[in-house]
Amino acid sequence: MLINERQILIVAGPCSAESREQTLETAKQLAEYCKPDVFRAGIWKSRTSRNTFEGIGADALQWLREVKSVHKMPVAAETISPQHVQLCLEADIDYIWLGARTVVNPYMVGEICEALKGTNMKVLVKNPVNPDIRLWIGAIERVANSGISEIIAVHRGFSTYYNQPYRNMPLWEIPNELKRVMPDLKIICDPSHICGREDCLKDIMQQALDLEMNGLMVESHINPKTARSDKEQQITPRHLSELLSGLILRNPGDSPHQLLQHLRNEIDMIDGQLLETLARRMHIIEEIGQFKRDNRITILQAERSRHVFADRIEKGNRLQLHIPFLKEILKSIHNEAIRIQVDILNKDTKENQAE
Ligand code: PEP
Ligand code: MN
């Protein structure tokens, strides 16, 4: 899709192909509202929990063929095994993608690459589930080594112990680093799997374009509420077209403020991470407060406070932070932690009085 003279690859379609009607109707509406460059649908699904929808399987390939012939749209499906690659080749599928759960498994990536040898398949490589750029690069290199020339990396976010407020943390520094080490590689962003819900899709899409990503892969379903997988994050084709038309496309290198914009994006990301980390710290403080209340332990433990301060100052010093500034921050955080714990104790006392 050409927007503002910038070539943006739009891949859109349902998380899963669920029925012929749902697949074809979604494709029809997408063609009408968004004209995506590629139609995607998962047909083999590697699901985290059992008793969830694992995809229609090979029978759905014919629905993708129909989409391709009716709407003249190239089509994409995920392959989890070399047999899937074979079936996709037979069904004339244009793109396959390696999912986040496959990319963590270099052996399986290798097997899939064997099946790709000597073919013209176009391959999308999602980032691995965990934030390890080496696995991502390893998979891309294996695909390239199998003779595939059209490879696109897909940034779909990373699973970390604490993902709030996302389903998968964007950790933009990782795709940024991939771009640095592989400058000719196209990278597109999958905001659906980063967000896990529809209300933050727009911000992530905008951020991806501001970081000069080459496109977007977005999950779209004619009726997201009834979707058999990832229903919270899917949007209707009409909604997708609204989001796409609201995006601002800045031309790389055009603006003298380009560098400034980049740096501001970095600051926005880092501030987001700082706030998320701070919120997580305060949640743990609450748990500690409850523990102290239940075990009748005093809030202020002088020895522990002294240790925390000394340790953080030493670490900050090594990181070349300005120490008076760091002391101010540590004091504020400590005071807030005490306030939270005092609140918890007081609440308990009032409840006891009321009983
Ligand atoms: C998908 O695109 O539907 C999918 C399963 O993605 P991921 O591998 O990124 O979880
Ligand atoms: Mn999905």
Short mmCIF file of C-alpha atoms and ligand atoms in Angstrom, two decimals:
data_model
loop_
_atom_site.label_atom_id
_atom_site.label_comp_id
_atom_site.label_asym_id
_atom_site.label_seq_id
_atom_site.Cartn_x
_atom_site.Cartn_y
_atom_site.Cartn_z
CA MET A 1 0.00 0.00 0.00
CA LEU A 2 1.41 3.38 -0.97
CA ILE A 3 0.68 6.01 1.65
CA ASN A 4 2.25 9.44 1.41
CA GLU A 5 4.70 8.06 -1.15
CA ARG A 6 5.92 5.58 1.39
CA GLN A 7 5.57 1.89 0.61
CA ILE A 8 3.84 0.30 3.59
CA LEU A 9 3.13 -3.43 3.43
CA ILE A 10 -0.24 -4.17 4.95
CA VAL A 11 -0.91 -7.78 5.89
CA ALA A 12 -4.39 -8.28 7.31
CA GLY A 13 -6.80 -11.09 8.01
CA PRO A 14 -8.20 -13.19 10.82
CA CYS A 15 -6.12 -14.80 13.52
CA SER A 16 -7.61 -18.11 12.30
CA ALA A 17 -9.56 -19.25 9.29
CA GLU A 18 -12.65 -20.65 11.02
CA SER A 19 -15.05 -21.39 8.19
CA ARG A 20 -15.27 -20.75 4.46
CA GLU A 21 -17.84 -18.01 5.04
CA GLN A 22 -15.83 -16.20 7.73
CA THR A 23 -12.64 -16.40 5.64
CA LEU A 24 -14.22 -15.23 2.40
CA GLU A 25 -16.37 -12.55 3.97
CA THR A 26 -13.42 -11.13 5.93
CA ALA A 27 -11.36 -11.07 2.73
CA LYS A 28 -14.23 -9.39 0.84
CA GLN A 29 -14.62 -6.65 3.45
CA LEU A 30 -10.86 -6.17 3.72
CA ALA A 31 -10.60 -5.82 -0.07
CA GLU A 32 -13.41 -3.27 0.03
CA TYR A 33 -12.27 -1.18 3.02
CA CYS A 34 -8.48 -1.56 3.22
CA LYS A 35 -7.07 -3.21 0.10
CA PRO A 36 -4.31 -5.00 2.03
CA ASP A 37 -1.23 -6.19 0.15
CA VAL A 38 -1.50 -9.67 1.68
CA PHE A 39 -4.38 -11.60 3.25
CA ARG A 40 -3.37 -13.68 6.27
CA ALA A 41 -5.16 -16.49 8.11
CA GLY A 42 -3.85 -19.03 10.61
CA ILE A 43 -4.83 -22.58 9.73
CA TRP A 44 -2.56 -24.58 12.04
CA LYS A 45 -2.45 -22.99 15.48
CA SER A 46 0.10 -23.70 18.17
CA ARG A 47 -1.93 -22.83 21.27
CA THR A 48 -0.73 -22.28 24.81
CA SER A 49 -3.67 -24.00 26.50
CA ARG A 50 -5.32 -27.26 25.68
CA ASN A 51 -8.99 -27.35 24.75
CA THR A 52 -8.59 -24.23 22.64
CA PHE A 53 -9.12 -23.95 18.90
CA GLU A 54 -6.12 -25.44 17.10
CA GLY A 55 -7.11 -24.40 13.59
CA ILE A 56 -8.99 -26.05 10.75
CA GLY A 57 -5.85 -27.53 9.23
CA ALA A 58 -5.18 -28.32 5.57
CA ASP A 59 -8.87 -28.07 4.58
CA ALA A 60 -8.66 -24.30 5.02
CA LEU A 61 -6.02 -24.02 2.30
CA GLN A 62 -8.71 -24.12 -0.36
CA TRP A 63 -10.42 -21.09 1.23
CA LEU A 64 -7.16 -19.16 0.94
CA ARG A 65 -6.94 -20.24 -2.71
CA GLU A 66 -10.42 -18.87 -3.24
CA VAL A 67 -9.48 -15.56 -1.60
CA LYS A 68 -6.48 -15.38 -3.90
CA SER A 69 -8.45 -16.02 -7.06
CA VAL A 70 -11.51 -13.89 -6.22
CA HIS A 71 -9.73 -10.83 -4.81
CA LYS A 72 -6.34 -11.15 -6.52
CA MET A 73 -4.70 -10.80 -3.13
CA PRO A 74 -1.58 -12.75 -2.23
CA VAL A 75 -2.24 -15.00 0.77
CA ALA A 76 -0.23 -16.01 3.84
CA ALA A 77 -0.47 -18.85 6.36
CA GLU A 78 1.63 -19.96 9.33
CA THR A 79 3.61 -23.17 8.98
CA ILE A 80 4.72 -25.05 12.07
CA SER A 81 6.23 -28.09 10.35
CA PRO A 82 7.91 -28.98 7.02
CA GLN A 83 4.77 -30.89 6.01
CA HIS A 84 2.83 -27.62 6.27
CA VAL A 85 5.30 -25.99 3.88
CA GLN A 86 4.70 -28.79 1.40
CA LEU A 87 0.93 -28.38 1.65
CA CYS A 88 1.22 -24.59 1.24
CA LEU A 89 3.37 -25.02 -1.85
CA GLU A 90 0.78 -27.39 -3.35
CA ALA A 91 -2.00 -24.91 -2.57
CA ASP A 92 -0.09 -22.04 -4.22
CA ILE A 93 0.15 -20.00 -1.03
CA ASP A 94 2.32 -16.91 -1.57
CA TYR A 95 3.74 -16.30 1.89
CA ILE A 96 4.33 -18.51 4.87
CA TRP A 97 5.19 -17.18 8.29
CA LEU A 98 7.21 -18.72 11.08
CA GLY A 99 5.38 -18.03 14.34
CA ALA A 100 6.92 -16.84 17.61
CA ARG A 101 6.67 -20.34 19.10
CA THR A 102 8.50 -21.86 16.13
CA VAL A 103 11.32 -19.32 16.07
CA VAL A 104 12.32 -20.34 19.61
CA ASN A 105 13.08 -23.79 18.21
CA PRO A 106 16.10 -23.63 15.85
CA TYR A 107 15.84 -27.34 15.06
CA MET A 108 12.28 -26.95 13.76
CA VAL A 109 13.26 -23.78 11.88
CA GLY A 110 15.99 -25.87 10.23
CA GLU A 111 13.49 -28.59 9.23
CA ILE A 112 11.12 -26.01 7.76
CA CYS A 113 14.04 -24.42 5.87
CA GLU A 114 14.91 -27.79 4.33
CA ALA A 115 11.37 -27.88 2.90
CA LEU A 116 11.78 -24.34 1.56
CA LYS A 117 14.90 -25.12 -0.46
CA GLY A 118 14.49 -24.56 -4.20
CA THR A 119 11.11 -22.81 -3.83
CA ASN A 120 10.01 -19.21 -4.47
CA MET A 121 8.07 -18.98 -1.23
CA LYS A 122 8.09 -15.60 0.51
CA VAL A 123 8.74 -15.93 4.20
CA LEU A 124 7.77 -13.82 7.19
CA VAL A 125 9.78 -14.49 10.34
CA LYS A 126 8.18 -13.44 13.61
CA ASN A 127 10.33 -12.58 16.58
CA PRO A 128 10.69 -15.40 19.14
CA VAL A 129 8.40 -15.37 22.18
CA ASN A 130 11.30 -14.41 24.47
CA PRO A 131 13.38 -11.26 24.07
CA ASP A 132 16.39 -12.92 22.45
CA ILE A 133 17.51 -11.22 19.26
CA ARG A 134 19.94 -14.07 18.50
CA LEU A 135 17.08 -16.52 17.99
CA TRP A 136 15.36 -14.06 15.65
CA ILE A 137 18.55 -13.46 13.64
CA GLY A 138 19.30 -17.20 13.66
CA ALA A 139 15.91 -17.99 12.09
CA ILE A 140 16.27 -15.23 9.48
CA GLU A 141 19.75 -16.45 8.55
CA ARG A 142 18.55 -20.05 8.25
CA VAL A 143 15.72 -18.98 5.93
CA ALA A 144 18.16 -16.89 3.84
CA ASN A 145 20.56 -19.81 3.72
CA SER A 146 17.86 -22.03 2.26
CA GLY A 147 17.85 -19.79 -0.82
CA ILE A 148 14.75 -17.72 -0.03
CA SER A 149 15.25 -14.15 -1.22
CA GLU A 150 12.09 -12.46 0.00
CA ILE A 151 12.22 -12.41 3.80
CA ILE A 152 10.36 -10.04 6.07
CA ALA A 153 10.82 -9.88 9.83
CA VAL A 154 7.69 -9.39 11.95
CA HIS A 155 7.92 -7.65 15.30
CA ARG A 156 5.09 -9.08 17.46
CA GLY A 157 6.41 -8.23 20.93
CA PHE A 158 8.05 -10.36 23.61
CA SER A 159 6.80 -12.28 26.57
CA THR A 160 8.42 -11.11 29.80
CA TYR A 161 7.47 -11.95 33.36
CA TYR A 162 5.71 -8.62 33.64
CA ASN A 163 3.93 -7.66 30.41
CA GLN A 164 1.54 -4.96 31.59
CA PRO A 165 -0.11 -3.12 29.91
CA TYR A 166 0.55 -5.27 26.85
CA ARG A 167 0.03 -8.87 25.93
CA ASN A 168 3.62 -8.91 24.71
CA MET A 169 6.09 -6.14 25.52
CA PRO A 170 7.11 -4.18 22.42
CA LEU A 171 10.77 -3.75 23.55
CA TRP A 172 11.35 -1.54 20.49
CA GLU A 173 15.07 -1.58 21.09
CA ILE A 174 15.16 -5.17 19.77
CA PRO A 175 13.66 -4.53 16.29
CA ASN A 176 15.70 -1.30 16.19
CA GLU A 177 18.84 -3.34 16.79
CA LEU A 178 17.76 -5.88 14.14
CA LYS A 179 17.47 -3.00 11.66
CA ARG A 180 20.93 -1.82 12.63
CA VAL A 181 22.57 -5.20 12.08
CA MET A 182 20.50 -6.12 9.00
CA PRO A 183 19.86 -2.75 7.31
CA ASP A 184 18.43 -4.26 4.11
CA LEU A 185 15.90 -6.45 5.88
CA LYS A 186 12.26 -5.34 5.81
CA ILE A 187 10.63 -5.31 9.24
CA ILE A 188 6.91 -4.98 9.80
CA CYS A 189 5.06 -4.69 13.09
CA ASP A 190 2.22 -6.88 14.36
CA PRO A 191 0.41 -4.58 16.80
CA SER A 192 -2.34 -7.18 17.42
CA HIS A 193 -0.11 -9.60 19.31
CA ILE A 194 1.71 -6.78 21.11
CA CYS A 195 -1.52 -5.21 22.39
CA GLY A 196 -3.73 -8.22 22.95
CA ARG A 197 -6.66 -5.77 22.87
CA GLU A 198 -7.93 -3.30 20.37
CA ASP A 199 -7.68 0.00 22.25
CA CYS A 200 -3.91 0.38 22.02
CA LEU A 201 -3.50 -0.79 18.42
CA LYS A 202 -3.42 2.70 16.98
CA ASP A 203 -0.59 3.94 19.20
CA ILE A 204 1.55 0.89 18.47
CA MET A 205 0.87 1.17 14.72
CA GLN A 206 1.89 4.82 14.77
CA GLN A 207 4.98 4.10 16.80
CA ALA A 208 6.01 1.36 14.35
CA LEU A 209 5.73 3.74 11.41
CA ASP A 210 7.62 6.45 13.29
CA LEU A 211 10.42 3.95 13.79
CA GLU A 212 10.48 3.44 10.02
CA MET A 213 9.08 -0.05 10.00
CA ASN A 214 8.06 -1.19 6.54
CA GLY A 215 4.53 -2.27 7.27
CA LEU A 216 1.96 -3.77 9.58
CA MET A 217 0.39 -7.17 10.12
CA VAL A 218 -3.01 -6.71 11.77
CA GLU A 219 -5.61 -9.28 12.76
CA SER A 220 -9.04 -8.54 11.37
CA HIS A 221 -12.26 -10.54 11.67
CA ILE A 222 -15.78 -9.83 10.39
CA ASN A 223 -17.16 -10.40 13.88
CA PRO A 224 -14.37 -10.30 16.50
CA LYS A 225 -16.71 -11.15 19.40
CA THR A 226 -17.29 -14.60 17.95
CA ALA A 227 -13.67 -15.29 16.97
CA ARG A 228 -12.36 -18.71 17.99
CA SER A 229 -8.91 -17.35 18.85
CA ASP A 230 -7.55 -13.95 19.92
CA LYS A 231 -10.98 -12.32 19.99
CA GLU A 232 -9.98 -9.37 22.20
CA GLN A 233 -7.41 -8.09 19.76
CA GLN A 234 -9.18 -8.55 16.43
CA ILE A 235 -10.94 -5.68 14.71
CA THR A 236 -13.40 -5.48 11.85
CA PRO A 237 -12.12 -4.55 8.36
CA ARG A 238 -13.98 -1.26 8.66
CA HIS A 239 -12.32 -0.47 11.99
CA LEU A 240 -8.95 -1.35 10.48
CA SER A 241 -9.50 1.03 7.59
CA GLU A 242 -10.32 3.82 10.09
CA LEU A 243 -7.13 3.14 12.04
CA LEU A 244 -5.04 3.04 8.87
CA SER A 245 -6.42 6.30 7.57
CA GLY A 246 -5.69 7.98 10.92
CA LEU A 247 -1.99 7.16 10.76
CA ILE A 248 0.53 9.90 10.16
CA LEU A 249 3.21 8.92 7.68
CA ARG A 250 6.37 10.89 8.04
CA ASN A 251 8.88 10.60 5.24
CA PRO A 252 12.20 9.21 6.40
CA GLY A 253 14.95 11.76 6.10
CA ASP A 254 12.57 14.44 4.87
CA SER A 255 12.32 16.44 7.97
CA PRO A 256 15.23 18.24 9.61
CA HIS A 257 13.55 17.22 12.86
CA GLN A 258 13.75 13.53 12.05
CA LEU A 259 16.48 12.83 14.58
CA LEU A 260 14.62 14.79 17.22
CA GLN A 261 11.50 12.74 16.50
CA HIS A 262 13.49 9.52 16.87
CA LEU A 263 14.95 10.61 20.17
CA ARG A 264 11.52 11.64 21.44
CA ASN A 265 10.12 8.26 20.48
CA GLU A 266 12.90 6.62 22.47
CA ILE A 267 12.10 8.86 25.45
CA ASP A 268 8.39 8.00 25.22
CA MET A 269 9.23 4.30 25.21
CA ILE A 270 11.64 4.55 28.10
CA ASP A 271 9.19 6.61 30.15
CA GLY A 272 6.57 3.95 29.53
CA GLN A 273 8.97 1.29 30.78
CA LEU A 274 9.92 3.41 33.82
CA LEU A 275 6.26 3.84 34.76
CA GLU A 276 5.50 0.18 34.29
CA THR A 277 8.49 -0.77 36.44
CA LEU A 278 7.49 1.73 39.10
CA ALA A 279 3.93 0.38 39.16
CA ARG A 280 5.25 -3.15 39.52
CA ARG A 281 7.50 -2.05 42.39
CA MET A 282 4.53 -0.48 44.18
CA HIS A 283 2.44 -3.62 43.75
CA ILE A 284 5.18 -5.61 45.44
CA ILE A 285 5.32 -3.00 48.21
CA GLU A 286 1.59 -3.63 48.76
CA GLU A 287 2.25 -7.35 49.13
CA ILE A 288 5.04 -6.63 51.58
CA GLY A 289 2.69 -4.30 53.50
CA GLN A 290 0.08 -7.04 53.76
CA PHE A 291 2.72 -9.52 54.91
CA LYS A 292 4.00 -7.11 57.59
CA ARG A 293 0.44 -6.45 58.76
CA ASP A 294 -0.42 -10.16 58.97
CA ASN A 295 2.82 -10.95 60.80
CA ARG A 296 2.83 -7.86 63.00
CA ILE A 297 6.17 -6.60 61.69
CA THR A 298 7.02 -2.87 61.84
CA ILE A 299 7.04 -0.95 58.58
CA LEU A 300 10.40 0.69 58.89
CA GLN A 301 13.33 -1.68 59.03
CA ALA A 302 16.33 0.63 59.40
CA GLU A 303 18.96 -1.93 58.47
CA ARG A 304 17.14 -2.90 55.25
CA SER A 305 16.59 0.78 54.29
CA ARG A 306 20.27 1.57 54.80
CA HIS A 307 21.24 -1.40 52.62
CA VAL A 308 18.81 -0.43 49.84
CA PHE A 309 20.06 3.16 49.74
CA ALA A 310 23.75 2.23 49.80
CA ASP A 311 23.30 -0.46 47.13
CA ARG A 312 21.30 1.78 44.74
CA ILE A 313 23.72 4.69 45.15
CA GLU A 314 26.63 2.42 44.32
CA LYS A 315 24.83 1.04 41.25
CA GLY A 316 23.77 4.54 40.17
CA ASN A 317 27.34 5.71 40.55
CA ARG A 318 28.55 2.96 38.25
CA LEU A 319 25.88 4.00 35.75
CA GLN A 320 27.15 7.59 36.03
CA LEU A 321 23.89 9.00 37.37
CA HIS A 322 24.09 12.32 39.18
CA ILE A 323 24.07 11.26 42.83
CA PRO A 324 22.08 14.17 44.40
CA PHE A 325 19.38 13.54 41.76
CA LEU A 326 19.42 9.81 42.45
CA LYS A 327 19.13 10.41 46.21
CA GLU A 328 16.03 12.57 45.63
CA ILE A 329 14.39 9.82 43.55
CA LEU A 330 15.27 7.08 46.04
CA LYS A 331 13.87 9.19 48.89
CA SER A 332 10.61 9.79 47.00
CA ILE A 333 10.22 6.11 46.19
CA HIS A 334 10.95 5.15 49.78
CA ASN A 335 8.45 7.68 51.12
CA GLU A 336 5.77 6.44 48.76
CA ALA A 337 6.46 2.85 49.85
CA ILE A 338 6.00 3.89 53.50
CA ARG A 339 2.79 5.76 52.65
CA ILE A 340 1.36 2.67 50.93
CA GLN A 341 2.24 0.41 53.86
CA VAL A 342 0.89 2.85 56.47
CA ASP A 343 -2.36 2.92 54.50
CA ILE A 344 -2.55 -0.86 54.56
CA LEU A 345 -1.96 -0.99 58.34
CA ASN A 346 -4.47 1.81 59.02
CA LYS A 347 -7.10 0.17 56.88
CA ASP A 348 -6.61 -3.02 58.87
CA THR A 349 -6.89 -1.17 62.18
CA LYS A 350 -10.12 0.55 61.10
CA GLU A 351 -11.56 -2.78 59.96
CA ASN A 352 -10.68 -4.32 63.32
CA GLN A 353 -12.38 -1.46 65.12
CA ALA A 354 -15.49 -1.89 63.02
CA GLU A 355 -15.76 -5.59 63.89
C1 PEP B 1 -0.65 -15.31 14.71
O1 PEP B 1 -0.14 -14.47 13.96
O2 PEP B 1 -1.85 -15.63 14.68
C2 PEP B 1 0.20 -15.91 15.75
C3 PEP B 1 -0.12 -17.05 16.33
O3 PEP B 1 1.23 -15.16 16.04
P1 PEP B 1 2.50 -15.35 17.02
O4 PEP B 1 3.29 -16.48 16.48
O5 PEP B 1 3.15 -14.01 16.87
O6 PEP B 1 1.97 -15.59 18.41
MN MN B 2 -3.50 -14.51 16.66
#
